[in-house]
Amino acid sequence: MYQYDHYDQAMVDARVAEFRDQCQRRLEGKLTEDQFKPLRLMNGLYLQLHAYMLRVAIPYGTLSGAQMRALGNIADKFDRKYGHFTTRQNIQYNWIKLEDAPDILADLAKVEMHAIQTSGNCIRNISSDHFAGAAADEIIDPRPYAELLRQWSSFHPEFSYLPRKFKIAVIASETDRAAMRLHDIGINIVRNDAGELGAAFYVGGGMGRTPMIAPLINGFVPLDQLITYSEACLRVYNRYGRRDNKYKARVKILVHELGAEEYTRQVEEEFALLIAQSIEPPFAELERIRTYFDEPAFDADASDELDRTDPDFAVWSDRNTHPHKTPGYVSAVISLKPVGGIPGDATADQMRLMAELAEQYSFDECRVTHTQNIVLPHVRKADLFALWQKLDAAGLGTPNLDQVGDIIACPGLDYCSLANARSIPIAQQISQRFHANGKGEILGELKLKISGCINACGHHHAGHIGILGVDKKGVENYQLSLGGSEAEDTSLGKITGRGFDEAGIVDAVETSVDVYLAQRQDGERFLDTYRRIGMEPFKEALYG
Amino acid sequence: MVDPAQNGLRFRTDAPVSDPAVTVEAFAEQTNALAVRIEPGEDVRLLLPFLDRLRLVEVNFPSFGDGRGYSAARILREAGYTGELRAVGDVLVDQIAYMKRCGFDAFQPDELLDRGDVENALSRWPDVYQPTADGRVPIWNLRHG
């Protein structure tokens, strides 16, 4: 995986010094809160309901064992012995003191990490496929391109005061595991008929209060123009994105209001001017970055057999592993969704254990998924049983990947000052309900996502079943939606009808699931059945 | 208002233009005007036909969080403008290093800036990742000679 050279390290160290100075000037009163706010946001520091939250960047979701261990140690030293992995492959700490923040950034810098641009109206941490470099179906590892974009977007002087936040995802397979088209820019590395690699650019996707699926604006940008083309997309947005209303300020609104064709025309015009400026990095730089993502030294003789004698292990390995491009290996997914637990939370001890297991079993590498789980990307099948035993003993062996218990939930009203309703308790109750009634075992793939407000951090628009918490005359109320997907068949869920109270929403999810169970045909997932039979049967059962 | 010369935030050796900056609209009509001020919503490319007589462009930042002026500055420099490019308005210590990278070479903040803080801000970054209008060689190129 990528390692800093002295240039990268010096930049991150400079950032720590800068933020320490900014905090000091804030405490001395030289900076007003209004002046300080965008600066702290661009360092990941966000004021929540009860305390500051620090969001740490995990570029394209990739971590070494030492980095994961450092995250655990920070949770012990500066927070309440846990952290929360997020839908953008980052981690956030919920109970941070402002005066500790520069020291935390300094601890992060020691393991080549930072919190740069994890919040604020700037280009955010670049996300990617959590199986990158391991998946059998990818055409190339997308992470070198993500790393190039990371460097380009870090401290970009023109794009640090954008109309709104700006999120970029990079993938390189037809299967979309990164919700690519729900980003401000989604890049899919593709191969053209001549066998050359290029980048398909999708611009203007997003969730929030106006969910949109990004349209394709250019199907093939040559990779030696990747940065220049990105810069053109951003410049058009910086100049013409709306600044009069923060809810209409994302690039998706600009693309929607101009039309994809006109936005594309403007980007192409800007690109034609920018290409003459020679801002593209030298090709040698991409080659240099690529060497860090070379394949690990896989054992060519690794056995492709799996001993499935233990029935619990067999279930876990069926559900929580993903095919690897190398025979004898799999990618193993550690669920951070124990029955009744808080989705995405991990204790300091669990983080340190995952660090150790990554070192021992996965070539010192782990990944954070946008579904708030952790991947050990390169595990020998022969080691899988031993790995599972250690995970299971630590409460990390829940066999529920992509099942109803594998819920995405935002922090909600338990932490967040924007939330209208709690998300976590709803997730916990649904998880417990489907465990207790046994239906979780027979449902197959069912992606359930919960947001505690219209900003949609819990991706409810993209859930096969989505739940949105709203405030109804001072009481928490929950809207149910069906039919969303964040995968390559991207779709936005539709609201079933009137909302439910806290107990009612859990029942409503079960009622919807019962409709599916009664109607599903061979091999259909919940989403497939919904798409075949439509909303009516669900409405009938829910409100009939 | 603070005199930029007195505030020391001018990184040019030529004599400052003393003409008042006129609006973009007026500038196009006043063929002897040397100085113009552009507002955030205005298209800086309207000035490109007049680069040969432009000596001073003031880019107004009514609010520091509105970043359109950064693009305006780079576009001017990319088009070959070499005159004074002055950021005016809500210009603060923590933004001037980025402004300088985009091609600004003079600053006229509404409020007086602490000179020590300015020096710290401008000397903070040992290197830069991206090529922009300030001509600094990006890390990408330093790595590969």
XYZ file of C-alpha atoms in Angstrom:
689
model
C 0.000 0.000 0.000
C 1.010 3.616 -0.375
C 3.753 4.974 1.858
C 4.698 8.589 2.384
C 8.004 9.886 1.154
C 9.614 12.905 2.809
C 7.482 15.247 0.705
C 4.175 13.738 1.833
C 5.367 13.614 5.424
C 6.478 17.248 5.349
C 3.077 18.327 4.009
C 1.170 16.499 6.724
C 3.554 17.768 9.405
C 3.081 21.320 8.101
C -0.648 20.857 8.350
C -0.397 19.774 11.988
C 1.705 22.845 12.782
C -0.723 25.065 10.923
C -3.733 23.713 12.782
C -1.968 23.974 16.128
C -1.325 27.632 15.344
C -4.927 28.160 14.213
C -6.289 26.606 17.428
C -3.960 28.817 19.439
C -5.141 31.940 17.607
C -8.741 30.856 18.155
C -8.121 30.437 21.886
C -6.394 33.852 21.984
C -9.412 35.421 20.301
C -7.530 36.397 17.130
C -9.938 34.269 15.107
C -13.683 34.497 15.538
C -15.686 31.260 15.610
C -16.998 32.116 12.127
C -13.454 32.516 10.840
C -12.219 29.406 12.636
C -15.080 27.119 11.658
C -14.076 26.362 8.048
C -10.484 25.856 9.196
C -11.389 23.298 11.820
C -13.817 21.604 9.434
C -11.048 21.190 6.883
C -9.166 19.423 9.681
C -12.070 17.113 10.372
C -13.259 18.795 13.555
C -17.006 19.096 13.719
C -19.117 20.389 16.596
C -21.846 17.891 17.483
C -24.559 17.862 20.107
C -22.408 17.009 23.106
C -18.796 17.454 22.059
C -16.430 17.888 19.142
C -16.237 15.029 16.666
C -12.986 14.345 14.811
C -13.243 12.606 11.460
C -10.000 10.978 10.376
C -9.333 10.356 6.693
C -8.705 6.820 5.516
C -7.776 7.424 1.877
C -9.669 4.968 -0.355
C -10.405 3.016 2.819
C -6.980 1.349 2.998
C -5.143 0.904 6.304
C -2.035 -0.915 7.486
C -1.988 -2.817 10.736
C 0.076 -0.076 12.382
C -2.455 2.526 11.281
C -5.416 0.526 12.573
C -3.577 0.054 15.868
C -2.930 3.799 16.084
C -6.657 4.411 15.589
C -7.373 2.105 18.526
C -4.775 3.841 20.672
C -6.261 7.253 19.873
C -9.682 5.959 20.944
C -8.138 4.966 24.285
C -6.086 8.086 24.825
C -8.457 10.808 23.645
C -11.944 9.334 23.411
C -14.154 6.840 25.192
C -12.333 3.723 24.023
C -14.235 3.352 20.780
C -14.561 4.867 17.325
C -17.137 4.850 14.560
C -16.345 3.782 10.989
C -18.300 5.853 8.492
C -20.002 5.500 5.114
C -17.119 7.323 3.441
C -14.580 4.782 4.660
C -13.363 7.111 7.402
C -13.422 6.857 11.182
C -14.824 9.404 13.559
C -14.324 9.952 17.258
C -17.298 11.407 19.058
C -15.957 12.821 22.301
C -13.016 15.029 21.459
C -11.738 18.103 23.288
C -10.726 21.006 21.047
C -7.436 21.442 22.876
C -6.517 17.785 22.220
C -7.142 17.979 18.470
C -3.632 19.134 17.432
C -2.067 16.339 19.529
C -4.337 13.763 17.893
C -3.347 15.052 14.455
C 0.297 14.755 15.512
C -0.266 11.135 16.600
C -1.931 10.436 13.261
C 0.919 12.036 11.317
C 3.324 9.567 12.968
C 1.553 6.750 11.112
C 1.095 8.672 7.841
C -2.481 9.646 8.572
C -4.400 12.879 8.854
C -7.845 14.459 9.034
C -7.312 16.746 6.066
C -10.459 17.779 4.219
C -12.730 15.270 5.916
C -15.259 18.043 6.355
C -15.843 21.530 4.979
C -16.647 22.881 1.523
C -13.687 21.288 -0.191
C -12.716 18.095 -1.971
C -13.191 15.348 0.585
C -11.312 12.135 1.156
C -11.321 10.032 -2.023
C -13.218 6.776 -1.653
C -12.897 3.548 -3.620
C -13.794 -0.114 -3.928
C -13.045 -1.876 -0.646
C -11.986 -5.001 -2.560
C -9.579 -3.034 -4.776
C -6.492 -5.012 -5.648
C -8.169 -8.251 -4.590
C -11.477 -8.548 -6.439
C -11.649 -11.135 -9.188
C -13.750 -8.817 -11.347
C -11.651 -5.636 -11.431
C -9.818 -4.559 -14.577
C -7.093 -2.771 -12.617
C -6.491 -1.624 -9.047
C -8.223 1.787 -8.856
C -6.261 2.992 -5.841
C -3.224 4.472 -7.622
C -5.625 6.846 -9.363
C -7.335 7.585 -6.063
C -3.944 8.341 -4.512
C -3.054 10.658 -7.384
C -6.372 12.440 -6.823
C -5.649 12.576 -3.093
C -2.412 14.428 -3.677
C -3.940 16.739 -6.268
C -6.901 17.604 -4.045
C -4.888 18.088 -0.843
C -4.644 21.806 -0.028
C -5.820 22.663 -3.531
C -5.715 26.445 -3.412
C -8.468 27.064 -5.951
C -10.937 24.550 -4.570
C -10.862 25.021 -0.809
C -13.848 27.385 -0.623
C -16.275 25.621 -2.926
C -20.029 26.222 -2.767
C -20.361 22.943 -0.825
C -18.563 19.720 -0.033
C -17.282 17.637 -2.927
C -16.953 13.860 -2.870
C -15.098 11.706 -5.379
C -15.147 7.916 -5.701
C -12.979 5.804 -8.009
C -13.745 2.230 -9.018
C -12.472 -0.107 -11.735
C -15.008 -2.870 -12.149
C -18.515 -3.234 -13.493
C -19.741 -4.191 -10.054
C -20.034 -0.997 -8.061
C -19.133 -1.459 -4.410
C -18.524 2.230 -3.719
C -21.860 3.878 -4.609
C -19.901 5.580 -7.373
C -22.840 7.277 -9.080
C -24.015 8.794 -5.810
C -20.897 10.967 -5.584
C -20.212 14.470 -6.876
C -17.746 12.829 -9.241
C -17.795 9.100 -9.807
C -14.890 7.755 -11.821
C -14.992 4.300 -13.325
C -11.730 3.124 -14.855
C -12.668 1.312 -18.053
C -10.980 -0.291 -21.046
C -11.924 0.852 -24.548
C -12.149 -1.277 -27.689
C -8.470 -0.607 -28.400
C -7.600 -2.073 -25.003
C -6.544 1.278 -23.521
C -7.468 2.357 -20.031
C -9.478 5.490 -19.469
C -11.773 7.091 -16.943
C -15.529 7.343 -17.341
C -16.659 10.494 -15.526
C -20.062 10.651 -13.865
C -20.788 14.055 -12.347
C -23.603 15.318 -10.157
C -24.727 12.403 -8.050
C -25.519 12.571 -4.392
C -27.976 11.804 -1.669
C -29.074 14.471 0.778
C -32.432 16.140 0.462
C -32.347 16.036 -3.348
C -30.997 12.607 -4.276
C -29.636 12.294 -7.800
C -27.866 9.611 -9.783
C -24.875 11.097 -11.589
C -25.138 11.218 -15.378
C -22.206 10.126 -17.519
C -20.505 13.235 -18.864
C -17.511 11.655 -20.542
C -17.188 7.937 -21.225
C -13.450 7.892 -21.786
C -10.992 10.422 -20.442
C -7.455 9.203 -21.184
C -5.665 8.541 -17.908
C -2.927 11.044 -18.715
C -5.639 13.725 -18.584
C -7.328 12.549 -15.380
C -6.215 15.444 -13.197
C -6.783 18.108 -15.840
C -10.291 16.837 -16.522
C -11.082 16.729 -12.802
C -9.807 20.268 -12.486
C -12.104 21.408 -15.314
C -15.114 19.759 -13.616
C -14.254 21.515 -10.377
C -13.585 24.903 -11.907
C -16.958 25.040 -13.641
C -18.554 24.097 -10.337
C -16.554 26.612 -8.298
C -17.497 29.420 -10.653
C -21.125 28.598 -11.277
C -22.363 26.386 -8.449
C -25.063 28.119 -6.443
C -23.978 29.958 -3.327
C -27.307 31.553 -2.459
C -28.787 28.493 -0.768
C -26.697 25.789 0.906
C -29.306 23.162 0.047
C -28.938 23.914 -3.643
C -25.179 24.319 -3.653
C -23.966 20.815 -4.509
C -22.757 20.167 -8.044
C -25.748 17.872 -8.621
C -28.002 20.958 -8.600
C -25.746 22.774 -11.078
C -25.703 19.760 -13.392
C -29.450 19.378 -13.013
C -30.215 23.061 -13.635
C -27.829 23.422 -16.579
C -28.594 19.959 -17.918
C -25.865 17.341 -18.203
C -25.196 18.318 -21.809
C -24.572 22.000 -21.075
C -22.495 21.241 -17.985
C -20.429 18.854 -20.091
C -19.981 21.484 -22.791
C -18.668 23.957 -20.216
C -16.327 21.359 -18.744
C -14.972 20.485 -22.179
C -14.431 24.177 -22.935
C -12.563 24.680 -19.662
C -10.626 21.471 -20.254
C -9.481 22.698 -23.679
C -7.981 25.771 -21.987
C -6.509 23.893 -19.043
C -4.807 21.221 -21.109
C -2.565 23.975 -22.512
C -1.441 24.777 -18.953
C 0.298 21.400 -18.544
C -0.975 20.757 -15.044
C -1.078 16.973 -15.413
C 1.431 15.117 -13.220
C 4.264 13.368 -15.042
C 3.476 9.795 -16.044
C 6.401 8.665 -13.931
C 4.477 9.795 -10.863
C 1.619 7.442 -11.589
C 4.141 4.672 -12.164
C 5.800 5.488 -8.838
C 2.477 5.357 -7.004
C 1.536 2.137 -8.752
C 4.557 0.303 -7.392
C 3.147 0.753 -3.878
C 0.069 -1.174 -4.924
C 1.913 -4.110 -6.408
C 0.434 -7.468 -5.554
C 1.655 -8.936 -2.293
C 3.767 -12.079 -2.531
C 0.916 -14.547 -2.783
C 1.682 -18.193 -2.176
C 1.343 -19.833 -5.582
C 0.781 -23.190 -3.899
C -1.953 -21.985 -1.540
C -4.665 -24.596 -1.305
C -8.026 -23.694 -2.764
C -9.769 -26.105 -0.388
C -11.761 -24.934 2.586
C -12.462 -27.183 5.558
C -16.160 -26.562 6.232
C -16.537 -29.056 9.074
C -17.599 -26.448 11.617
C -21.144 -25.420 10.637
C -20.922 -21.928 12.149
C -17.685 -21.297 10.324
C -19.217 -22.589 7.090
C -22.067 -20.078 7.382
C -19.686 -17.222 8.126
C -17.357 -18.090 5.250
C -20.301 -18.352 2.846
C -21.622 -14.954 3.827
C -18.619 -12.890 4.836
C -16.029 -13.640 2.191
C -15.592 -12.388 -1.342
C -13.857 -14.136 -4.263
C -10.206 -13.222 -4.680
C -8.401 -12.995 -7.989
C -5.708 -15.353 -6.707
C -6.528 -19.050 -6.218
C -6.295 -20.106 -2.605
C -7.214 -16.661 -1.236
C -10.375 -14.809 -0.281
C -11.245 -11.370 1.043
C -12.798 -11.700 4.487
C -15.256 -9.156 5.804
C -15.378 -8.418 9.514
C -18.888 -7.347 10.395
C -19.129 -4.348 12.709
C -22.835 -5.121 13.026
C -23.255 -7.535 15.930
C -26.868 -8.324 16.772
C -28.250 -5.297 18.593
C -24.980 -3.393 18.286
C -24.230 0.105 17.016
C -23.461 -0.130 13.283
C -19.863 0.779 12.503
C -18.624 1.087 16.060
C -15.465 -0.714 17.134
C -13.763 -0.647 20.498
C -10.100 0.204 20.909
C -9.392 -3.441 21.740
C -11.225 -4.626 18.641
C -9.256 -2.202 16.487
C -5.985 -3.478 17.904
C -7.098 -7.072 17.324
C -8.045 -6.279 13.723
C -4.624 -4.664 13.299
C -2.934 -7.812 14.550
C -5.058 -10.051 12.317
C -4.325 -7.865 9.286
C -0.611 -8.263 9.984
C -0.878 -11.973 10.606
C -3.294 -13.029 7.867
C -3.685 -10.302 5.253
C -0.288 -8.940 4.244
C -0.590 -6.111 6.759
C -3.610 -4.581 5.119
C -7.210 -3.876 5.964
C -9.977 -1.837 4.410
C -12.963 0.108 5.609
C -16.135 -0.417 3.580
C -18.727 2.247 2.917
C -21.143 -0.141 4.595
C -19.189 0.371 7.841
C -17.414 -2.966 8.014
C -13.738 -3.951 7.829
C -12.158 -6.104 5.128
C -9.062 -8.253 5.369
C -8.437 -8.320 1.627
C -5.921 -11.130 1.161
C -6.542 -14.130 3.415
C -5.356 -17.624 2.581
C -8.242 -20.050 2.603
C -6.108 -22.300 4.762
C -6.003 -19.558 7.425
C -9.652 -18.659 7.294
C -10.816 -20.971 10.073
C -8.171 -19.747 12.495
C -9.015 -16.167 11.604
C -12.717 -16.743 12.159
C -12.107 -18.301 15.575
C -10.222 -15.228 16.722
C -12.855 -12.882 15.323
C -15.695 -14.830 16.843
C -14.056 -14.800 20.264
C -13.853 -10.984 20.085
C -17.467 -10.429 19.013
C -16.377 -9.739 15.443
C -17.637 -12.914 13.803
C -21.241 -11.977 13.017
C -22.153 -13.745 9.757
C -24.419 -11.071 8.287
C -22.666 -9.336 5.407
C -25.256 -7.665 3.118
C -28.066 -9.176 5.192
C -30.817 -7.413 7.067
C -28.629 -7.082 10.165
C -25.826 -5.395 8.184
C -27.477 -2.014 8.584
C -25.979 1.333 7.622
C -27.008 3.931 10.150
C -25.899 7.509 10.665
C -25.074 8.666 14.215
C -28.494 10.338 14.386
C -29.892 12.292 17.286
C -27.711 10.423 19.769
C -24.763 12.514 18.534
C -25.550 14.790 15.636
C -26.783 18.360 15.904
C -28.478 18.167 12.502
C -30.539 15.045 13.219
C -34.295 15.052 13.685
C -34.520 11.537 15.025
C -32.429 8.734 16.468
C -31.054 6.173 14.033
C -29.012 3.873 16.225
C -31.845 2.535 18.428
C -33.922 1.787 15.328
C -31.027 -0.157 13.825
C -30.559 -2.021 17.091
C -34.228 -2.973 17.345
C -34.442 -4.145 13.742
C -31.284 -6.170 14.135
C -32.625 -7.793 17.318
C -36.080 -8.421 15.833
C -34.781 -10.291 12.808
C -32.356 -12.266 14.909
C -35.036 -13.295 17.410
C -37.658 -14.284 14.839
C -35.163 -16.199 12.732
C -36.159 -14.425 9.523
C -32.730 -12.836 9.218
C -31.419 -16.296 8.381
C -33.710 -16.838 5.392
C -33.841 -13.411 3.778
C -30.640 -13.401 1.777
C -29.288 -10.067 0.569
C -31.227 -7.141 1.968
C -29.609 -3.762 2.348
C -31.257 -1.656 5.020
C -30.121 1.910 5.549
C -31.219 4.471 8.143
C -30.749 8.251 8.219
C -31.766 10.413 11.136
C -32.448 13.440 8.957
C -32.913 14.507 5.389
C -29.179 14.961 4.842
C -29.122 11.217 4.239
C -25.751 10.325 5.777
C -27.213 6.853 6.374
C -27.832 6.457 2.602
C -31.540 5.683 3.093
C -32.318 6.661 -0.526
C -30.084 3.804 -1.666
C -31.400 1.131 0.697
C -33.375 -1.816 -0.577
C -35.280 -0.743 2.503
C -34.617 2.824 3.598
C -35.679 4.593 6.764
C -35.660 8.349 7.198
C -36.161 9.894 10.606
C -38.110 13.145 10.607
C -39.451 15.451 13.245
C -43.233 15.479 13.307
C -44.473 18.140 15.698
C -41.717 17.393 18.169
C -42.058 13.606 17.931
C -39.671 11.311 16.107
C -41.325 9.830 13.057
C -39.919 7.442 10.485
C -40.607 7.289 6.752
C -40.157 3.985 4.990
C -38.869 3.716 1.421
C -38.321 0.699 -0.808
C -36.351 -0.107 -3.919
C -33.140 1.890 -3.594
C -29.748 0.554 -4.616
C -26.240 1.962 -4.465
C -24.757 -0.758 -6.647
C -24.227 -0.749 -10.421
C -28.028 -0.915 -10.826
C -28.268 2.395 -8.942
C -31.798 3.446 -8.048
C -33.482 5.702 -5.518
C -36.046 4.306 -3.112
C -39.681 5.378 -3.126
C -41.568 6.352 0.016
C -44.288 3.866 0.913
C -46.692 6.396 2.421
C -47.267 7.968 5.801
C -44.587 7.523 8.429
C -44.444 5.429 11.578
C -43.483 5.916 15.189
C -40.502 4.138 16.724
C -42.287 0.837 17.405
C -44.288 1.106 14.205
C -41.280 1.404 11.920
C -39.789 -1.848 13.186
C -43.121 -3.580 12.560
C -43.377 -1.943 9.130
C -39.984 -3.325 8.124
C -41.098 -6.785 9.175
C -44.399 -6.410 7.302
C -42.507 -5.430 4.127
C -40.175 -8.349 4.535
C -43.159 -10.701 4.943
C -44.574 -9.488 1.614
C -41.257 -10.362 0.022
C -41.089 -13.778 1.658
C -44.593 -14.581 0.447
C -43.959 -13.429 -3.098
C -40.335 -14.145 -3.869
C -39.486 -16.432 -6.728
C -36.410 -18.565 -7.168
C -33.283 -16.760 -6.149
C -34.855 -13.329 -5.979
C -33.476 -10.795 -3.556
C -35.838 -8.398 -1.787
C -34.888 -5.751 -4.334
C -35.638 -8.030 -7.292
C -39.062 -8.935 -5.944
C -39.871 -5.290 -5.280
C -38.846 -4.347 -8.808
C -40.992 -7.144 -10.239
C -44.165 -6.668 -8.204
C -43.961 -2.937 -7.548
C -45.012 -0.880 -4.558
C -48.721 -1.809 -4.378
C -48.537 -5.155 -2.549
C -46.285 -3.535 0.063
C -48.628 -0.574 0.482
C -51.564 -2.890 0.810
C -49.850 -4.832 3.588
C -48.616 -1.720 5.375
C -51.668 0.490 5.207
C -54.385 -1.776 3.700
C -9.657 50.541 4.864
C -6.000 49.723 5.171
C -3.403 51.004 2.752
C -1.903 47.858 1.185
C 1.497 49.501 0.891
C 1.445 50.377 4.573
C 0.204 46.912 5.448
C 3.102 45.515 3.434
C 0.967 43.007 1.585
C 2.221 43.742 -1.860
C 4.640 41.359 -3.529
C 5.600 43.443 -6.537
C 8.409 45.869 -7.184
C 6.697 48.130 -9.714
C 4.909 51.276 -8.586
C 1.312 50.690 -7.521
C -1.397 51.955 -9.836
C -3.099 54.901 -8.244
C -6.134 54.931 -10.524
C -9.355 53.881 -8.855
C -10.634 50.481 -9.947
C -13.818 50.713 -11.995
C -16.487 48.104 -12.520
C -16.135 45.497 -15.241
C -18.913 47.147 -17.202
C -17.332 50.606 -17.005
C -13.901 49.233 -17.822
C -15.012 47.897 -21.186
C -16.237 51.355 -22.160
C -13.499 53.545 -20.645
C -10.672 52.921 -23.045
C -8.142 54.721 -20.855
C -8.944 52.831 -17.648
C -6.088 50.805 -16.157
C -7.728 49.310 -13.097
C -10.823 47.193 -12.648
C -12.603 45.500 -9.779
C -14.475 42.270 -10.285
C -17.199 40.934 -8.054
C -17.749 37.237 -7.264
C -20.546 36.626 -9.767
C -18.831 38.315 -12.703
C -17.155 36.451 -15.527
C -13.471 37.291 -15.373
C -13.068 36.215 -18.993
C -14.790 39.454 -20.039
C -11.484 41.121 -19.181
C -9.333 38.962 -21.409
C -9.626 41.195 -24.529
C -8.132 44.062 -22.494
C -5.074 42.411 -20.967
C -2.668 44.754 -22.785
C -3.976 47.843 -21.003
C -4.858 46.280 -17.653
C -2.460 47.221 -14.846
C -4.514 46.344 -11.771
C -7.295 43.859 -11.162
C -8.969 43.938 -7.797
C -10.882 40.783 -6.961
C -13.446 41.420 -4.289
C -14.108 38.900 -1.523
C -17.233 40.189 0.221
C -17.075 37.042 2.356
C -13.979 34.867 2.766
C -16.014 31.709 2.316
C -16.947 32.582 -1.256
C -14.149 31.037 -3.309
C -15.028 32.242 -6.798
C -12.229 34.786 -6.705
C -9.620 32.009 -6.580
C -10.764 30.766 -9.982
C -10.902 34.319 -11.324
C -7.284 34.878 -10.333
C -5.987 31.687 -11.899
C -7.909 32.294 -15.108
C -6.303 35.726 -15.456
C -2.821 34.381 -14.851
C -3.368 31.432 -17.180
C -4.396 33.909 -19.877
C -1.099 35.716 -19.460
C -2.036 38.654 -17.256
C 1.084 39.973 -15.510
C -0.243 43.124 -13.856
C -1.160 43.508 -10.217
C -3.786 41.109 -8.924
C -5.126 42.341 -5.627
C -7.473 40.502 -3.267
C -9.692 42.985 -1.453
C -12.384 42.693 1.177
C -12.755 39.868 3.705
C -9.185 38.695 3.213
C -7.822 36.832 6.229
C -4.496 35.385 7.331
C -5.518 31.786 6.763
C -6.525 32.331 3.151
C -3.717 34.479 1.796
C -1.284 31.611 1.154
C -3.895 29.928 -1.060
C -4.670 33.239 -2.738
C -1.019 33.769 -3.477
C -0.861 30.326 -5.042
C -3.717 31.316 -7.360
C -1.809 34.330 -8.604
C -2.651 37.175 -6.241
C 0.331 39.383 -5.556
C -1.289 42.103 -3.468
C -3.765 42.104 -0.623
C -5.976 44.827 0.718
C -7.825 43.314 3.648
C -10.670 45.144 5.338
C -8.964 44.465 8.633
C -5.294 44.879 9.463
C -3.515 41.542 9.570
C -0.931 40.556 12.171
C 2.385 40.675 10.311
C 3.845 37.758 12.253
C 0.836 35.609 11.490
C 1.084 36.555 7.822
C 4.746 35.573 7.704
C 3.960 32.242 9.357
C 1.155 31.573 6.919
C 3.242 32.368 3.873
C 6.227 30.301 4.963
C 4.187 27.356 6.234
C 4.263 25.016 3.255
C 7.642 23.553 2.326
C 6.300 22.392 -1.033
C 3.083 22.138 -2.982
C 1.211 19.302 -4.645
C -0.330 21.122 -7.589
C 0.986 23.415 -10.274
C -0.942 26.689 -10.109
C -0.345 30.286 -11.033
C 2.536 30.941 -8.627
C 5.051 28.954 -10.648
C 6.104 26.739 -7.741
C 7.330 23.358 -8.911
C 4.919 20.729 -7.602
C 6.060 17.735 -5.595
C 5.122 15.554 -8.569
C 7.884 17.126 -10.615
C 10.390 17.392 -7.772
C 10.135 13.621 -7.331
C 11.061 13.009 -10.920
C 13.736 15.637 -11.389
